[in-house]
mmCIF file of C-alpha atoms in Angstrom:
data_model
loop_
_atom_site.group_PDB
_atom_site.id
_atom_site.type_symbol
_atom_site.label_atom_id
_atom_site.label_comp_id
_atom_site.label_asym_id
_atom_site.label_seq_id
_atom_site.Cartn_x
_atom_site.Cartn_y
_atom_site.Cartn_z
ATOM 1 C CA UNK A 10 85.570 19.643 71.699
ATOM 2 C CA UNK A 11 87.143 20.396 75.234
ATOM 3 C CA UNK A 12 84.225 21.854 76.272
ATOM 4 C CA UNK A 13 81.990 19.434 75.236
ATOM 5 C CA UNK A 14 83.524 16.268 76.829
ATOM 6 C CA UNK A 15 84.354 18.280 79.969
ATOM 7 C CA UNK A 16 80.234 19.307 80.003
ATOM 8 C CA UNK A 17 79.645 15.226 80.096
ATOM 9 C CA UNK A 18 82.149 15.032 82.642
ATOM 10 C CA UNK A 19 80.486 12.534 85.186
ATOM 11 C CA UNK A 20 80.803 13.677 88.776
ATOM 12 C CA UNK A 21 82.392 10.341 89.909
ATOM 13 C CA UNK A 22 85.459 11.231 87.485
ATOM 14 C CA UNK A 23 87.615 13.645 89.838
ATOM 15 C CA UNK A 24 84.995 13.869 92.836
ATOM 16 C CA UNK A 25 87.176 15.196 95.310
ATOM 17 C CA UNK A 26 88.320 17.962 93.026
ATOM 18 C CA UNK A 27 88.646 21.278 95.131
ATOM 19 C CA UNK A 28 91.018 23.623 93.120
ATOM 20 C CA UNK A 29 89.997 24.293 89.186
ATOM 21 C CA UNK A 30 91.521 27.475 86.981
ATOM 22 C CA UNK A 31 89.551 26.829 83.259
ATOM 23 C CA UNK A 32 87.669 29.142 81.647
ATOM 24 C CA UNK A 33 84.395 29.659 82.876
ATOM 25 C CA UNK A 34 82.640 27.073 80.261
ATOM 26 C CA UNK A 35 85.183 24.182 81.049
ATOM 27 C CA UNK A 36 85.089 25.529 84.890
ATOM 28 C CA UNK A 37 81.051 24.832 84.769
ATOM 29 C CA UNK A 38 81.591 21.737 83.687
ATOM 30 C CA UNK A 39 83.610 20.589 86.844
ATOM 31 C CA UNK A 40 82.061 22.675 89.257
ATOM 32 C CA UNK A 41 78.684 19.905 88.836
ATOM 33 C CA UNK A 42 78.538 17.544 91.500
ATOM 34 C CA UNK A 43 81.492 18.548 93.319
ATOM 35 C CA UNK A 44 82.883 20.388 96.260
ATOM 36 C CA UNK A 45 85.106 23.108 94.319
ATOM 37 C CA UNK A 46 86.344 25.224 96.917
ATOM 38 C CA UNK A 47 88.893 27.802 95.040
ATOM 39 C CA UNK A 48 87.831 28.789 91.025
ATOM 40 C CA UNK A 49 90.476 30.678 88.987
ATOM 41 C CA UNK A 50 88.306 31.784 85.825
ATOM 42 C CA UNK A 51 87.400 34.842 83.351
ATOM 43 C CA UNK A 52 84.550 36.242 82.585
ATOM 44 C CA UNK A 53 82.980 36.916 78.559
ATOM 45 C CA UNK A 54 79.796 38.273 77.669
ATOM 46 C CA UNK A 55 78.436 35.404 76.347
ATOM 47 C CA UNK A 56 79.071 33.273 79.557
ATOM 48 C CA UNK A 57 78.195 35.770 82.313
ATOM 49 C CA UNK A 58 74.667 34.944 81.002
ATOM 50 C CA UNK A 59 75.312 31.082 80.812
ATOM 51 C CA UNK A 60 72.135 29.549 82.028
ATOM 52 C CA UNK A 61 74.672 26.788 84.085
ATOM 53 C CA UNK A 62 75.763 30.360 86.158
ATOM 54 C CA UNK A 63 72.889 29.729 89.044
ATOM 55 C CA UNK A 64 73.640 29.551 92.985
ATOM 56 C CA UNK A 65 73.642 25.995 93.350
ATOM 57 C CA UNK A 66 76.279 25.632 90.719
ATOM 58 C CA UNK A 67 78.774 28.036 93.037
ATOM 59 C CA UNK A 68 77.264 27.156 96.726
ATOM 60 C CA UNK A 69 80.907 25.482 97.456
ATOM 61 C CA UNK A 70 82.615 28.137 95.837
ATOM 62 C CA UNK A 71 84.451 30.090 98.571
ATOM 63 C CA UNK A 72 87.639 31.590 96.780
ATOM 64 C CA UNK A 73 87.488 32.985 93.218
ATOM 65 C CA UNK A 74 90.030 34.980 91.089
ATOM 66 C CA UNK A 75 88.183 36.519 88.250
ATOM 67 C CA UNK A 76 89.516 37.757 85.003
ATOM 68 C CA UNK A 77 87.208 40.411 83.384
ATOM 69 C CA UNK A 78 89.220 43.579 82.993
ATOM 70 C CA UNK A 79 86.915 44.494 79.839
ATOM 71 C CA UNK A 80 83.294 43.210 81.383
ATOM 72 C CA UNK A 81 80.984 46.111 82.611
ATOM 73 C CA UNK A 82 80.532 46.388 86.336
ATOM 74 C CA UNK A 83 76.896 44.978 86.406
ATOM 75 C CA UNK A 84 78.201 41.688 84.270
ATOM 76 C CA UNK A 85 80.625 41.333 86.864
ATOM 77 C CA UNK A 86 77.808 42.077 90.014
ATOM 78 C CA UNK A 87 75.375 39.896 87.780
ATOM 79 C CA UNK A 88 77.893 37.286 88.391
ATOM 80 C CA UNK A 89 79.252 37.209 91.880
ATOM 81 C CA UNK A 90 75.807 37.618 93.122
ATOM 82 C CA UNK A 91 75.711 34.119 92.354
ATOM 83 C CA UNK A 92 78.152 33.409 94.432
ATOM 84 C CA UNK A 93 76.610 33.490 97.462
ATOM 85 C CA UNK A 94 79.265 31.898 100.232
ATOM 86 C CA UNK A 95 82.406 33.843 98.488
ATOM 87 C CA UNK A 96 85.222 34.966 101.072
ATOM 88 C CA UNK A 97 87.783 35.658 98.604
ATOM 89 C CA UNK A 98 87.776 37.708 95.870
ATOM 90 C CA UNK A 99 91.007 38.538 93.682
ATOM 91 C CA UNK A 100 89.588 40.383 91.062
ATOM 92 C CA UNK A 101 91.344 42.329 87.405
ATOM 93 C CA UNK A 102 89.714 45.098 86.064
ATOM 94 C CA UNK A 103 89.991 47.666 83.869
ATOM 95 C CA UNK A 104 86.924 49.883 85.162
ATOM 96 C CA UNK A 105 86.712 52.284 87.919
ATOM 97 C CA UNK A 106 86.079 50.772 91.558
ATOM 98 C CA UNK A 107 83.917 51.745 93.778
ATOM 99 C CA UNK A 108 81.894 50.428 96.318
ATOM 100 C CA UNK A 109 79.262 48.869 94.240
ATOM 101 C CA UNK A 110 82.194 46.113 92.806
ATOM 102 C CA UNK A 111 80.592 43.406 95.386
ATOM 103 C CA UNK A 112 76.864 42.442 95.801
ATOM 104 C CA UNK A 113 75.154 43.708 98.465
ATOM 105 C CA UNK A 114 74.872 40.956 101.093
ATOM 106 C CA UNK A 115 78.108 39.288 100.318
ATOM 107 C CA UNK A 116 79.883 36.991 102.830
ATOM 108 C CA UNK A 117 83.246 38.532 101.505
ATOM 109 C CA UNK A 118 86.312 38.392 104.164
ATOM 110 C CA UNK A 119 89.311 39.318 101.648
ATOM 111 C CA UNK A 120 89.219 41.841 98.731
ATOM 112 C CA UNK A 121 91.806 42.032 96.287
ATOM 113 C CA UNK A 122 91.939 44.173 93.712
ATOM 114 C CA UNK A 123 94.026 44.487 90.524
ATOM 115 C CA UNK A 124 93.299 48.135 88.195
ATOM 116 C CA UNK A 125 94.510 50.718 86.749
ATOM 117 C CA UNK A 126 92.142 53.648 87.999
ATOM 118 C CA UNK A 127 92.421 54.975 90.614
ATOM 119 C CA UNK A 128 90.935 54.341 93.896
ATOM 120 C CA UNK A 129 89.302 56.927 96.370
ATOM 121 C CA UNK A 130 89.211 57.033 100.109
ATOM 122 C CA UNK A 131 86.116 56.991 100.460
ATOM 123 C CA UNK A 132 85.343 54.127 97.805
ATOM 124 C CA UNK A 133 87.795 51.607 100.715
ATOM 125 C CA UNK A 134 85.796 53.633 103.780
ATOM 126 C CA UNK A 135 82.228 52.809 101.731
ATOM 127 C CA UNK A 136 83.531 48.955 101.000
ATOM 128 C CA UNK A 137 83.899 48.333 104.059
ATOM 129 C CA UNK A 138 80.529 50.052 105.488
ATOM 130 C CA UNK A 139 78.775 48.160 102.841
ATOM 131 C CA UNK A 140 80.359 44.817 103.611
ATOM 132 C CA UNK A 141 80.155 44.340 107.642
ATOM 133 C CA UNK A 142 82.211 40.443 107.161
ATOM 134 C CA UNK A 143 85.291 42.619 105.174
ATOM 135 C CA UNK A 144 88.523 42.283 107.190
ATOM 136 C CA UNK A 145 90.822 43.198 104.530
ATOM 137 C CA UNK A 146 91.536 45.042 100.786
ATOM 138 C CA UNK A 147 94.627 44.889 99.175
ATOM 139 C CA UNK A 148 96.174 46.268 95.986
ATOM 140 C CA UNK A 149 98.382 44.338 93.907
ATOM 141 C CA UNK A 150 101.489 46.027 92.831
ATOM 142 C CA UNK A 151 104.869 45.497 91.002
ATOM 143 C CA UNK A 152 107.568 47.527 91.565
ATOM 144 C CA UNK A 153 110.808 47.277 89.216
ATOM 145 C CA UNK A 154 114.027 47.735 91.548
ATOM 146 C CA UNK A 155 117.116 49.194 90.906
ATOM 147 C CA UNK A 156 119.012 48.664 94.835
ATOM 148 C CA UNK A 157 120.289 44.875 95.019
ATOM 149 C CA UNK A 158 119.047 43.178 91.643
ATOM 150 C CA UNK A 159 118.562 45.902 88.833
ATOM 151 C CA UNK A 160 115.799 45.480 86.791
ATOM 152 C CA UNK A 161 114.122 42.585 88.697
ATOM 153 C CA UNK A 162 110.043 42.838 89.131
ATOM 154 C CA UNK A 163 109.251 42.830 92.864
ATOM 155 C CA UNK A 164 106.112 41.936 93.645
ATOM 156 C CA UNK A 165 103.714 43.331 96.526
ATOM 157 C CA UNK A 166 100.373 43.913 97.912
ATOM 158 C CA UNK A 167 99.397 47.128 99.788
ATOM 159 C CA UNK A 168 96.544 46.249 102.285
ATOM 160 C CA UNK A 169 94.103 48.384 104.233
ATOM 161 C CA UNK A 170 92.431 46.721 107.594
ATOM 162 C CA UNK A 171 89.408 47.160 109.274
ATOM 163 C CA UNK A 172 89.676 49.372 111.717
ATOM 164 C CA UNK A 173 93.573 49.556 111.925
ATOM 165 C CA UNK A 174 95.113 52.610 110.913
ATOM 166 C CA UNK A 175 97.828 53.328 107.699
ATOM 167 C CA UNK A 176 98.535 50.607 105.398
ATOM 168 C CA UNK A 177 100.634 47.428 105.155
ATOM 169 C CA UNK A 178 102.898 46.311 102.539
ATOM 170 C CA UNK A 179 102.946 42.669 101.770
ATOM 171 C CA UNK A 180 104.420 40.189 99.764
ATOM 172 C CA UNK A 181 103.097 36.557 99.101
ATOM 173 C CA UNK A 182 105.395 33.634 99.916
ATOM 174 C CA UNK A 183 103.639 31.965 96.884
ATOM 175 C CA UNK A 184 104.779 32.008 93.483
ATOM 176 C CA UNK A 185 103.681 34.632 91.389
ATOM 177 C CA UNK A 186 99.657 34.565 90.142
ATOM 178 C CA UNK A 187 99.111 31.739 92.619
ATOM 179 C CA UNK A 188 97.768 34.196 95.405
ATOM 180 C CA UNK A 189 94.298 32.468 95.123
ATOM 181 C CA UNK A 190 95.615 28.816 95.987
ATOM 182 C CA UNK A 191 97.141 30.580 99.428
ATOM 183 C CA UNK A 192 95.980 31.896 102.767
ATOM 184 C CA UNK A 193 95.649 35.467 102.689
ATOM 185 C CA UNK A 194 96.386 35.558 106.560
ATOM 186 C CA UNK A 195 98.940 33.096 106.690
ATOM 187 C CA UNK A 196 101.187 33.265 103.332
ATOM 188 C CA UNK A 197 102.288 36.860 103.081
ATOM 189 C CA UNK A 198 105.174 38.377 105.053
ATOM 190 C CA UNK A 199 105.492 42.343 105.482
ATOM 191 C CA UNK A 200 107.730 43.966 103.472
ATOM 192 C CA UNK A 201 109.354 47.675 103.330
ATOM 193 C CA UNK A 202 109.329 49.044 100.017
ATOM 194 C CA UNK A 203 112.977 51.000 99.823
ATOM 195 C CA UNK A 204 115.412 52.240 97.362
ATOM 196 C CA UNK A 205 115.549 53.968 94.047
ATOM 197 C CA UNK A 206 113.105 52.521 91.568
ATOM 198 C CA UNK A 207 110.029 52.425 88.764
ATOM 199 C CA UNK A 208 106.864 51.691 89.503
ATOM 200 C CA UNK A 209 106.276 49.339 86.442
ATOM 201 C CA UNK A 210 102.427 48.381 87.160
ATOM 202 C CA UNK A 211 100.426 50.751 90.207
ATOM 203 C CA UNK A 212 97.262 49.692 91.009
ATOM 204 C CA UNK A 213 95.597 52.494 93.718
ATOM 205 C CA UNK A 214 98.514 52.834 95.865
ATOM 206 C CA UNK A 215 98.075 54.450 99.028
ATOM 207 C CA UNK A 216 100.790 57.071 97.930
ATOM 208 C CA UNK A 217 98.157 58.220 95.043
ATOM 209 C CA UNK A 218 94.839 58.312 96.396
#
């Protein structure tokens, strides 16, 4: 029933509606007639091939986290090459990355990436060849420290820029899984990763590739 009224939703309910996190048949639903900005969604089978899933329905879409950490690599490039003016892209997966993970002729700025394969060198060196507007990458981690507060999750990104050598740690000033409401430039602070610990969750850290 939710999705149904939310499909009749009429664009002057909500019309200056820029954020939305739904699930991809309510998110259709809003994304109609109005300027969504930032999408927080995931991704089935069923939907990747919604008819609704055109251009026009995403041209305002400019951030999106996506959910699909079962969905094939070509559903999720099926997808975001529908997304045509994306800069952001915080994506889960469960499937090897590699350089293929964007469209070809993407707008993308700001790449992050949460998986538990491992990334190569040269998959980050062949990103960023492929994608000439690509500033940044970054790998979301959580580390579980045992120095000042033992057993409390901390929470990081490691990030690899253009052109700038090593790698940056990083932590959000956001609350947790709100990364894609924040500025990737401006709302992260760098961090040194110290101490004795276990590395709960590690998602192609520098250290391992």
């Amino acid at each position: 029933m939710h999705y149904i009224l939310c499909d009749r939703l009429d664009r002057t309910v909500l019309p200056h509606l820029e954020n939305v996190s739904a699930y991809l048949p309510v998110a259709l639903g809003l994304l109609h007639g109005r300027h969504i900005r930032r999408l927080r969604t995931s991704l089935s089978y069923y939907y990747a091939d919604d008819g609704r899933c055109s251009r026009k329905t995403f041209r305002s879409v400019r951030v999106l986290s996506l959910r699909s950490a079962t969905l094939s690599p070509e559903t999720q490039r099926v997808f975001l090459a529908r997304i045509e003016n994306l800069e952001v892209l915080d994506i889960e997966t469960m499937h090897p990355v590699d350089s293929s993970i964007v469209p070809y002729g993407t707008k993308l700025k700001f790449l992050r990436i949460s998986s538990n394969v491992f990334i190569t060198r040269d998959v980050i060196d062949q990103l960023f060849d492929d994608i000439p507007t690509l500033e940044c990458i970054e790998w979301a981690m959580e580390y579980k420290m045992y120095t000042s507060s033992p057993g409390k999750p901390f929470y990081y990104g490691t990030r690899k820029y253009r052109d700038v050598p090593g790698y940056q740690n990083v932590q959000w000033m956001c609350p947790l899984d709100e990364e894609w409401l924040g500025n990737w430039k401006e709302d992260v602070r760098p961090v040194t990763v110290t101490g004795r610990g276990t590395l709960v969750k590690f998602w192609n850290h520098p250290q391992y590739i």
